[in-house]
mmCIF file of C-alpha atoms in Angstrom:
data_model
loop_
_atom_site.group_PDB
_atom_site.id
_atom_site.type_symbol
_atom_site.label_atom_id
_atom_site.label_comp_id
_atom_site.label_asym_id
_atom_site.label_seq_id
_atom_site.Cartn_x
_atom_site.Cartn_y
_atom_site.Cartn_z
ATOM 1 C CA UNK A 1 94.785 -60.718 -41.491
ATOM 2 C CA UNK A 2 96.093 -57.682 -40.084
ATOM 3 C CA UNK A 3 98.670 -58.958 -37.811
ATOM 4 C CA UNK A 4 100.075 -61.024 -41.259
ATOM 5 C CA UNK A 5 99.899 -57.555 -42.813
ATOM 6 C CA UNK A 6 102.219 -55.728 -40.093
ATOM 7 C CA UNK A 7 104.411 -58.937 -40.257
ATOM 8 C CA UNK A 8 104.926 -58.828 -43.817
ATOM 9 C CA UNK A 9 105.298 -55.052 -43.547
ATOM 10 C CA UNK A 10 108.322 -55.069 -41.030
ATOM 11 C CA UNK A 11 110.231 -58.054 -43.141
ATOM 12 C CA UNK A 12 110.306 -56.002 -46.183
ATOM 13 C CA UNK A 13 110.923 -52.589 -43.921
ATOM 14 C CA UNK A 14 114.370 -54.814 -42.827
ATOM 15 C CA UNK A 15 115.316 -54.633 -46.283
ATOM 16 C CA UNK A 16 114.498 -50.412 -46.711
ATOM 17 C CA UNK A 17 116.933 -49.253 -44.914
ATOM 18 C CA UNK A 18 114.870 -48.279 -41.435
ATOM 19 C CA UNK A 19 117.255 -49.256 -39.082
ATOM 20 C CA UNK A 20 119.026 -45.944 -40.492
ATOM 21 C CA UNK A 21 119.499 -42.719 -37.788
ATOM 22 C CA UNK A 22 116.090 -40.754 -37.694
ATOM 23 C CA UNK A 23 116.420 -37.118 -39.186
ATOM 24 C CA UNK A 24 117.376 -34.986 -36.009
ATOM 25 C CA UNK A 25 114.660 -32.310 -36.783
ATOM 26 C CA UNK A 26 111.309 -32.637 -34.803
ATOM 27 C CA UNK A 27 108.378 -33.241 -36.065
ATOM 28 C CA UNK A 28 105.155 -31.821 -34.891
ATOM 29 C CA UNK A 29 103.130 -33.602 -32.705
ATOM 30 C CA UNK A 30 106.160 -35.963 -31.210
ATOM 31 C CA UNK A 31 105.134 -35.580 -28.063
ATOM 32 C CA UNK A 32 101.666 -37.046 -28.027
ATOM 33 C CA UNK A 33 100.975 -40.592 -26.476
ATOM 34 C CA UNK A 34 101.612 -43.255 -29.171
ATOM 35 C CA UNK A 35 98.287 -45.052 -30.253
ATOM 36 C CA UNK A 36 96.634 -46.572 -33.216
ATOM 37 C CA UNK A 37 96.276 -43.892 -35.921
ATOM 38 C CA UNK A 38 92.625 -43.396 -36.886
ATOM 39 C CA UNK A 39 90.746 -41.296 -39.964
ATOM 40 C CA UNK A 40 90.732 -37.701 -39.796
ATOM 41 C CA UNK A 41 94.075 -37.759 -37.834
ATOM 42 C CA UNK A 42 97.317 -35.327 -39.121
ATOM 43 C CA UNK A 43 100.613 -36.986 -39.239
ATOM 44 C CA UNK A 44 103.846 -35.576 -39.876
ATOM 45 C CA UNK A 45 105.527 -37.916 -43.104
ATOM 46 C CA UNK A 46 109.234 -36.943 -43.032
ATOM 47 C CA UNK A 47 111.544 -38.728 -45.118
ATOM 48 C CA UNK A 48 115.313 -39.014 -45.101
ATOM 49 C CA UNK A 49 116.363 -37.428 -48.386
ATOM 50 C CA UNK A 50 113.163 -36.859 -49.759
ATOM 51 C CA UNK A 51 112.119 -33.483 -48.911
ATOM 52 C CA UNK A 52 109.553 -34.060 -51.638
ATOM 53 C CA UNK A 53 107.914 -36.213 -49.459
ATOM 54 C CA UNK A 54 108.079 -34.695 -46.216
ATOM 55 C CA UNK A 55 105.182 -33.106 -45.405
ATOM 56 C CA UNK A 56 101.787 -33.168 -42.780
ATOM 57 C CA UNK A 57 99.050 -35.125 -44.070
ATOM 58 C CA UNK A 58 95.330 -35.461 -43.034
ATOM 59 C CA UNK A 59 94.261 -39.518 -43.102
ATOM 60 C CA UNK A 60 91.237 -39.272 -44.751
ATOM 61 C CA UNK A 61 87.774 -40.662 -44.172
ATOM 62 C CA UNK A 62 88.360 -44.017 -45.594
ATOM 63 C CA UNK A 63 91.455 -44.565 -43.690
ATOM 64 C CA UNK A 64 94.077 -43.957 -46.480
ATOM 65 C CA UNK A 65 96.532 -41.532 -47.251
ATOM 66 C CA UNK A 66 98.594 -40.469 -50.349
ATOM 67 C CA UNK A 67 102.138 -38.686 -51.054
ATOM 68 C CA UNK A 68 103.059 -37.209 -54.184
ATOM 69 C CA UNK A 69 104.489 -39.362 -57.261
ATOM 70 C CA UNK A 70 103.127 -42.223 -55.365
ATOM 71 C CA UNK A 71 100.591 -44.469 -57.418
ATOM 72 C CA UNK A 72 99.047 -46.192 -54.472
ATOM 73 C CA UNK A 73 97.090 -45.124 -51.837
ATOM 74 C CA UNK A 74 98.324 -46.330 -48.305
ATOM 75 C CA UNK A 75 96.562 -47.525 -45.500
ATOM 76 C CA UNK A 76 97.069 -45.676 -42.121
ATOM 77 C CA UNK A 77 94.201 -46.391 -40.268
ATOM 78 C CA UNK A 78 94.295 -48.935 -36.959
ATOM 79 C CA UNK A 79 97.902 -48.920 -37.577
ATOM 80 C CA UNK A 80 100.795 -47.429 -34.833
ATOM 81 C CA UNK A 81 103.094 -44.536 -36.266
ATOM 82 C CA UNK A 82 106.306 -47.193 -36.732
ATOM 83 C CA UNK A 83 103.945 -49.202 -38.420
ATOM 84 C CA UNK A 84 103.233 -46.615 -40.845
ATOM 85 C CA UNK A 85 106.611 -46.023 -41.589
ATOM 86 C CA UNK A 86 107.322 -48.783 -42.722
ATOM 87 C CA UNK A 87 103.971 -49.284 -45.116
ATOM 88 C CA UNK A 88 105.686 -45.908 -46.585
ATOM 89 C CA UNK A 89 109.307 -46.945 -47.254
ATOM 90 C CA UNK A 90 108.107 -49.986 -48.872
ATOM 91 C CA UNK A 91 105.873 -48.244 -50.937
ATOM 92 C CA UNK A 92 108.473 -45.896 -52.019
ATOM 93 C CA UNK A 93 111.060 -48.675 -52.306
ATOM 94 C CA UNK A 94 108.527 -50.801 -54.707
ATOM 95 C CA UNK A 95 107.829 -47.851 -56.613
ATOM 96 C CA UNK A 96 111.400 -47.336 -57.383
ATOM 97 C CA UNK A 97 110.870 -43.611 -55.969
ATOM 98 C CA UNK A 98 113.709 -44.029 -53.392
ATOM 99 C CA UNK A 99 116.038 -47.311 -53.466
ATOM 100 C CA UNK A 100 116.662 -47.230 -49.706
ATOM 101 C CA UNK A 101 114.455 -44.566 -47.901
ATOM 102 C CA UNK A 102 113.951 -44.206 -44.434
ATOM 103 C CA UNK A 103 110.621 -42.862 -43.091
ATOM 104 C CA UNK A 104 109.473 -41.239 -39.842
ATOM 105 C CA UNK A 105 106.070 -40.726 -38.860
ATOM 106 C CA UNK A 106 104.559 -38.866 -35.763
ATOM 107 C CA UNK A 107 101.069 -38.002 -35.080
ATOM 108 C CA UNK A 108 100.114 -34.129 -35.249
ATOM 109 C CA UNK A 109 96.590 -34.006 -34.150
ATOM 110 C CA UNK A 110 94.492 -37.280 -33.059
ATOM 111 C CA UNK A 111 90.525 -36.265 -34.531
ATOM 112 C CA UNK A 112 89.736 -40.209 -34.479
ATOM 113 C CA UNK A 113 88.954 -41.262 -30.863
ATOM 114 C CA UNK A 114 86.438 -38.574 -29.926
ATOM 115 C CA UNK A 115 84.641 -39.250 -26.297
ATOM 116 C CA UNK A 116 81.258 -37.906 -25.714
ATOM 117 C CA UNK A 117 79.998 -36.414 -22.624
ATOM 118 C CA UNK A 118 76.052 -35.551 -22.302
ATOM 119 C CA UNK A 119 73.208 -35.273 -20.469
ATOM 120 C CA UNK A 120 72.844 -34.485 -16.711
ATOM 121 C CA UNK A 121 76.375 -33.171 -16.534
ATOM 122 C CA UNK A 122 77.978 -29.381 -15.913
ATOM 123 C CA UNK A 123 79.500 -28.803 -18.994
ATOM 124 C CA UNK A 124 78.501 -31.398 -21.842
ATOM 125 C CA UNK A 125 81.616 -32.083 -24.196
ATOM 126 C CA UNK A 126 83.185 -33.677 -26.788
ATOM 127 C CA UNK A 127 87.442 -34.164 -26.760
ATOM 128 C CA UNK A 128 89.661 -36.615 -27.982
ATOM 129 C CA UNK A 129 91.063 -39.836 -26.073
ATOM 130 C CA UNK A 130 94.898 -38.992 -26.158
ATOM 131 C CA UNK A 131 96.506 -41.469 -23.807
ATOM 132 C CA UNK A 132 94.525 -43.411 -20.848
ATOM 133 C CA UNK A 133 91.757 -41.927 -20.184
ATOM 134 C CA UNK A 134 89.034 -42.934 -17.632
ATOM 135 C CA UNK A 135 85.039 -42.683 -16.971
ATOM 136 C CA UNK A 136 85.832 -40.605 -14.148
ATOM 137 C CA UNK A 137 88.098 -38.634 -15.969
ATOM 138 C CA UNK A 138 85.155 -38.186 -18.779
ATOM 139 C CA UNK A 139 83.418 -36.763 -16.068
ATOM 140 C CA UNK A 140 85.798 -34.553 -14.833
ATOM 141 C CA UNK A 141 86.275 -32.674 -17.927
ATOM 142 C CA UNK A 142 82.544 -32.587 -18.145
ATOM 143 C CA UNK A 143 82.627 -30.783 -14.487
ATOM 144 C CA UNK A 144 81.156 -33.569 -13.118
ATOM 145 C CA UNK A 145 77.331 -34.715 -12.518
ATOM 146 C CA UNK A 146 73.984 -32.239 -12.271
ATOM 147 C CA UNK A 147 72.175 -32.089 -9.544
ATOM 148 C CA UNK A 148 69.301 -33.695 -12.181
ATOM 149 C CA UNK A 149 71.716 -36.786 -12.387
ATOM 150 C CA UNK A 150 69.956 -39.722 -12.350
ATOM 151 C CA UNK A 151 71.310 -43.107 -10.857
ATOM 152 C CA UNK A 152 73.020 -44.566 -13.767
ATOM 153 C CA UNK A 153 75.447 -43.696 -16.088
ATOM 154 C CA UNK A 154 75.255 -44.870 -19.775
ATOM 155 C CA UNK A 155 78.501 -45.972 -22.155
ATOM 156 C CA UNK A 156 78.080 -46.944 -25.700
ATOM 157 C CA UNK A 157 80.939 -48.128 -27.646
ATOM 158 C CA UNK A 158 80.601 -47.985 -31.349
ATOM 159 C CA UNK A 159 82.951 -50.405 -33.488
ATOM 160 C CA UNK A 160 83.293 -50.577 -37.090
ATOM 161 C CA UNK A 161 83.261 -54.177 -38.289
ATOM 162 C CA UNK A 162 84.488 -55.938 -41.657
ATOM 163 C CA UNK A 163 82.193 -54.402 -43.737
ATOM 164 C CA UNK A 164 81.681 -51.495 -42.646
ATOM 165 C CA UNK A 165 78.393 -52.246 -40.154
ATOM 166 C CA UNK A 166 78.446 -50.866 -36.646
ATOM 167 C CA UNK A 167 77.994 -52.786 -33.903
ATOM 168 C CA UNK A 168 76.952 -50.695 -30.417
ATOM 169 C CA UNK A 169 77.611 -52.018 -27.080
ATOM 170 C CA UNK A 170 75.990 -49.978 -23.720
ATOM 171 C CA UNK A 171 76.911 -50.091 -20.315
ATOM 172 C CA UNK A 172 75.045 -49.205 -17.596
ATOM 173 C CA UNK A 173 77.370 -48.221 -14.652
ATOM 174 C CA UNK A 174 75.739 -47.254 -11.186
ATOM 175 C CA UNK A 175 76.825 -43.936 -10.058
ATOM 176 C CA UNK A 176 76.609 -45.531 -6.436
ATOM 177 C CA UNK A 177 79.496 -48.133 -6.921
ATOM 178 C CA UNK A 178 81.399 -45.532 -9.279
ATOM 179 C CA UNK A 179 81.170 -42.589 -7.285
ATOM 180 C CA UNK A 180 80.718 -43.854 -3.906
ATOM 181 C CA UNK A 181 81.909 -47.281 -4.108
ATOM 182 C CA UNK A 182 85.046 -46.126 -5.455
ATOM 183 C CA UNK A 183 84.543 -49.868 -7.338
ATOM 184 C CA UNK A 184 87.539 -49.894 -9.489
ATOM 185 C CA UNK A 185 85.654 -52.494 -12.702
ATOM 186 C CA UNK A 186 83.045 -49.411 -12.990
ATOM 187 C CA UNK A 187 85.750 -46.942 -13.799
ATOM 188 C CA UNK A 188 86.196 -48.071 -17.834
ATOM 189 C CA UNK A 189 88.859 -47.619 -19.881
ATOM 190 C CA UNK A 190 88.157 -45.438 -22.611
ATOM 191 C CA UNK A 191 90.086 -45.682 -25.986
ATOM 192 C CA UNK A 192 87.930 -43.314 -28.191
ATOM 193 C CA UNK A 193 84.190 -44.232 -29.754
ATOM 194 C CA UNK A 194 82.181 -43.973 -26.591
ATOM 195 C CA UNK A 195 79.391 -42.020 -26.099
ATOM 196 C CA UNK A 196 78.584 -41.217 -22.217
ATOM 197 C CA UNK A 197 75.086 -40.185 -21.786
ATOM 198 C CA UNK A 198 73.880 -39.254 -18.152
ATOM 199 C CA UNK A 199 69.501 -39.738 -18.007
ATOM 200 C CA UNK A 200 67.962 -37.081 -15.725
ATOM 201 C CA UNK A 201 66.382 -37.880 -13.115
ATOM 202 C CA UNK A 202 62.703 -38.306 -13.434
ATOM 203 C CA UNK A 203 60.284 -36.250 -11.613
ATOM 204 C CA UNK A 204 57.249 -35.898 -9.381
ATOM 205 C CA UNK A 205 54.530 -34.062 -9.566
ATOM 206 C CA UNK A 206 52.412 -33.183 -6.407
ATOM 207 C CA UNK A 207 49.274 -31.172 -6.804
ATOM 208 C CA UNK A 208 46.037 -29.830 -4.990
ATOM 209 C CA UNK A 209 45.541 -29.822 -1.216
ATOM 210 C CA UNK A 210 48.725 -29.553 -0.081
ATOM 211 C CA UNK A 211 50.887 -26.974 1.634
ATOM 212 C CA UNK A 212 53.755 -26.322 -1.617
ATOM 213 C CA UNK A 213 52.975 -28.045 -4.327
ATOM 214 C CA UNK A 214 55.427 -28.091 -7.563
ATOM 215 C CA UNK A 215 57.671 -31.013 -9.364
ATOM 216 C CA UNK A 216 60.258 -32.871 -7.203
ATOM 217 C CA UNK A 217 63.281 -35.180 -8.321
ATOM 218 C CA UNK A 218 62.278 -38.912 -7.686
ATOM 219 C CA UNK A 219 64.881 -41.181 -5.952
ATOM 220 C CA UNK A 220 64.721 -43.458 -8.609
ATOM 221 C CA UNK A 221 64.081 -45.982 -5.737
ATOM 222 C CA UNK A 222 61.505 -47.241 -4.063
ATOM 223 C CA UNK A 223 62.110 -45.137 -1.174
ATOM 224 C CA UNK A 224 60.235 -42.790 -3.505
ATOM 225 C CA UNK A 225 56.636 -43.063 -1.790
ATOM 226 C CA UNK A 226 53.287 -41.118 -1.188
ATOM 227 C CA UNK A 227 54.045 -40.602 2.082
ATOM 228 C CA UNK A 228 58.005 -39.209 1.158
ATOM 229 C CA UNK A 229 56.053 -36.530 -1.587
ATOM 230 C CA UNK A 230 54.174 -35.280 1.057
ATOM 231 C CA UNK A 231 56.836 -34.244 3.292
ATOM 232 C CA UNK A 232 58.191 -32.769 0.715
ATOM 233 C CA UNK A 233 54.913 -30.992 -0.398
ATOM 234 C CA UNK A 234 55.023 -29.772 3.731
ATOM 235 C CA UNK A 235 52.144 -31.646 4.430
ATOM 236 C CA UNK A 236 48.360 -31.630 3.423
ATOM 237 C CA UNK A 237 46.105 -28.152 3.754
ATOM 238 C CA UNK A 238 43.095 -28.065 6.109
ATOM 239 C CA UNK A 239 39.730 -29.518 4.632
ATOM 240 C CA UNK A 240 41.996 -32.432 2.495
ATOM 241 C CA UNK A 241 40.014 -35.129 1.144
ATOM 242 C CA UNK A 242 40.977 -38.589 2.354
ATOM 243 C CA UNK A 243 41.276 -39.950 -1.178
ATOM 244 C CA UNK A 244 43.826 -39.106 -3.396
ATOM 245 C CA UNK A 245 45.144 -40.047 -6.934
ATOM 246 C CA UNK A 246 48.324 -40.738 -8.909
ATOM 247 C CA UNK A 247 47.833 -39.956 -12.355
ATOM 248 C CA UNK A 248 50.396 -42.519 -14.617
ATOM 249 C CA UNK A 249 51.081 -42.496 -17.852
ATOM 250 C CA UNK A 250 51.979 -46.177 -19.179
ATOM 251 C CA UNK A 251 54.573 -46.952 -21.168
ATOM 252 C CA UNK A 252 51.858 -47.759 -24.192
ATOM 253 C CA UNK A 253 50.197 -44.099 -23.658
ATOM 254 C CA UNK A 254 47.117 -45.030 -21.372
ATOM 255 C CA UNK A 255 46.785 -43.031 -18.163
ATOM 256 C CA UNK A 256 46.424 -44.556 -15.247
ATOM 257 C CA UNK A 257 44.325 -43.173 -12.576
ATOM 258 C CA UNK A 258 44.737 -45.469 -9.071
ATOM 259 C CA UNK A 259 43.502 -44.040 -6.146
ATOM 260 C CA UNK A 260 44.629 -44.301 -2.480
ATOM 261 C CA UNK A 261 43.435 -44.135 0.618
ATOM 262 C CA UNK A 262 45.350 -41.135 3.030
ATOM 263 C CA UNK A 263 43.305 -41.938 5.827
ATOM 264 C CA UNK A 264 44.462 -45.527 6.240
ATOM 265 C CA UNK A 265 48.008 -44.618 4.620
ATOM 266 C CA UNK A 266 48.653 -41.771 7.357
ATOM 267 C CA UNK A 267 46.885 -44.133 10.055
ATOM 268 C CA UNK A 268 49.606 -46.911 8.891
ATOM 269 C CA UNK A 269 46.834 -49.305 8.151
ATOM 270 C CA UNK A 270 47.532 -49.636 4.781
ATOM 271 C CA UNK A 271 51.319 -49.857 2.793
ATOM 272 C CA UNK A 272 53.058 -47.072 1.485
ATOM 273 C CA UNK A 273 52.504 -46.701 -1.800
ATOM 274 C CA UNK A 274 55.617 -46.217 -4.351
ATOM 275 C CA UNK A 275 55.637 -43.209 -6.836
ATOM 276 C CA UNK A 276 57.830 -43.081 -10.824
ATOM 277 C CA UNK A 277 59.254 -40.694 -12.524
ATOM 278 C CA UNK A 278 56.389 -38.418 -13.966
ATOM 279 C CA UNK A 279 53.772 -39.381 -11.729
ATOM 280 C CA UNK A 280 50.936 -36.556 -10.509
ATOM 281 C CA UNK A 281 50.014 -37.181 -6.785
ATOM 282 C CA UNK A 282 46.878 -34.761 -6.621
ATOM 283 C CA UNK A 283 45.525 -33.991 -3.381
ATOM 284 C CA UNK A 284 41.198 -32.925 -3.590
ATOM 285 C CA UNK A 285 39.815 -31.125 -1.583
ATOM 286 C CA UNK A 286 36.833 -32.912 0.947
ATOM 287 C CA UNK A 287 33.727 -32.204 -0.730
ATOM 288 C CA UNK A 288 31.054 -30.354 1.924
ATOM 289 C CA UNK A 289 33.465 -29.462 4.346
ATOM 290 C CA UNK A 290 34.942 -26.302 3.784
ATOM 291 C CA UNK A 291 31.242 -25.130 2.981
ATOM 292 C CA UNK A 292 30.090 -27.248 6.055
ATOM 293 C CA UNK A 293 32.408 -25.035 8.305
ATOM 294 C CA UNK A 294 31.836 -21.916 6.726
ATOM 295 C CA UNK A 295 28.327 -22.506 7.593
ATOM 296 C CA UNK A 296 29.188 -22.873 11.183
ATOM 297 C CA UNK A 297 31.250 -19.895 11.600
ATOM 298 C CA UNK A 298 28.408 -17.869 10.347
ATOM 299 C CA UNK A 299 26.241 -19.597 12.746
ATOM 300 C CA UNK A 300 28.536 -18.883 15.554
ATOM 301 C CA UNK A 301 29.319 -15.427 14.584
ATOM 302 C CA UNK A 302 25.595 -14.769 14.932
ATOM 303 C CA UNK A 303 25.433 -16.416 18.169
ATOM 304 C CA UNK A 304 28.129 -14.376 19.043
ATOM 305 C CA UNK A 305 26.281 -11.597 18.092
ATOM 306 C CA UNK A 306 23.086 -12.146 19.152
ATOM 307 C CA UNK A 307 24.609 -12.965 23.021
ATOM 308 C CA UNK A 308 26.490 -9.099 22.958
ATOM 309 C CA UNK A 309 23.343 -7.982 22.523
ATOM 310 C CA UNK A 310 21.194 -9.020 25.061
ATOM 311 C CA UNK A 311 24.299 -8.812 27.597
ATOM 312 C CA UNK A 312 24.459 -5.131 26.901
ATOM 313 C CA UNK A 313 20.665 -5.065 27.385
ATOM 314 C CA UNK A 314 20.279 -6.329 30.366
ATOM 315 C CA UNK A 315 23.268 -3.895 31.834
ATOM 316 C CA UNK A 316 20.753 -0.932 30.737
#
């Protein structure tokens, strides 16, 4: 339907008189990259001989714009500047505003193809897709990832459809094969719409007997292990239990306590077990032993004691 439209609009512009020499004055905003005109976007109107006419106007929400004396509204949006110019002069022509007018049209400020940039990035943004622009290049305005990046990168396209519903498509690109990779089919094109939204990694959370305990950034693999928060923890404190616990909470809300045996774990009798995002590792403390070896320090600084004693005794 719309390519019979543009057909239909360049026969009758034949007949207008647009084959005429442009004005030589320059309109604002000629040197932006030609692309589809959009709602919200300025474009300079000038028209040959029609000063009345000539003028900057904002396409508004609906797509349309309007000059003065003109009865009709006119379409601008999804349609290229020349294409424009010509819905014009045969509006003006069928109007009987101007027998043979000659129209120019160039795009002052694109508003319509905003790209956003959010999440785990350095500067979270929001700018316009003038000309080709690139994922990567999304994310070099944006300053580029967060140390909290997680693995995966997240486009969503939003089209408008006959009718006016919106239809959403994500992508999931790997930041592996984009970044590191350097795989060319994970760098999109980006032609205004998208929304690029970077997840944070999750986290870790080790607790209790253990040497620095605090949050750390999961892998998002399964490299991400028991054994791995550990070293990171520096290691267990003296008089840790043998059991320990990963506190879960399930995607339906339950918590999940599972237990694990460190003895046969650090003893490599038993599999490593793998940690997600938001899991607590706690680390208890043995029951009886600190208080077991308390105990026998007091005995043995009584011995101690007691031996001094008769040692300085028996020198008398």
């Amino acid at each position: 339907m719309r390519a019979l439209l543009i057909s239909l609009l360049f026969t009758a512009g034949l007949t207008v008189g647009q084959d005429r020499p442009a004005p030589p004055a320059e309109m604002p905003g000629s040197n932006l990259p030609v692309q589809p005109i959009g709602p919200n976007d300025l474009v300079a109107v000038a028209v040959y001989d029609g000063p009345e006419f000539t003028r900057t106007i904002r396409v508004g929400a609906d797509g349309y714009v309007r000059l003065p004396m003109l009865k009709q509204r006119i379409l601008a949006a999804g349609l290229m500047p020349a294409e424009l110019e010509v819905a014009i002069a045969v509006a003006l022509r069928d109007e009987g505003l101007i027998v043979d007018p000659f129209v120019t049209v160039t795009v002052a400020e694109y508003t319509s193809h905003p790209i956003a940039v959010m999440g785990a990035v350095r500067r979270p943004l929001t700018f316009q897709a003038v000309g080709q622009v690139t994922l990567l290049d999304a994310l070099a305005r944006a300053e580029g990832l967060s140390p909290e990046a997680g693995a995966e990168i997240l486009v969503t396209r939003h089209e408008l459809n006959v009718g006016g519903t919106d239809t959403s498509l994500t992508r999931r690109i790997p930041v592996k094969s984009l970044i590191d990779g350097a795989d060319a089919r994970m760098n999109l094109r980006l032609t205004g719409g998208e929304e690029i939204r970077v997840p944070e990694v999750g986290k870790i959370y080790v607790l209790g007997n253990v040497k620095k305990p605090g949050a750390y950034i999961a892998s998002g693999n399964p490299e991400t292990s028991v054994l791995k928060a550990l070293a990171l923890a520096e290691g267990l404190l003296q008089y840790s239990s043998k059991k320990a616990f990963i506190y879960r909470r399930e995607a339906s809300g339950v918590r999940s306590d599972i237990p694990i045996d460190l003895g046969k774990l650090m003893d490599r009798k038993a599999p490593d077990v793998r940690l997600e995002a938001n899991d607590i590792l706690y680390i208890p403390e043995a029951k009886g032993t600190r208080a077991g070896m308390a105990a026998l320090e007091k005995v043995l600084l009584f011995g101690s004691g007691a031996m001094s004693a008769l040692i300085y005794a028996g020198v008398r």
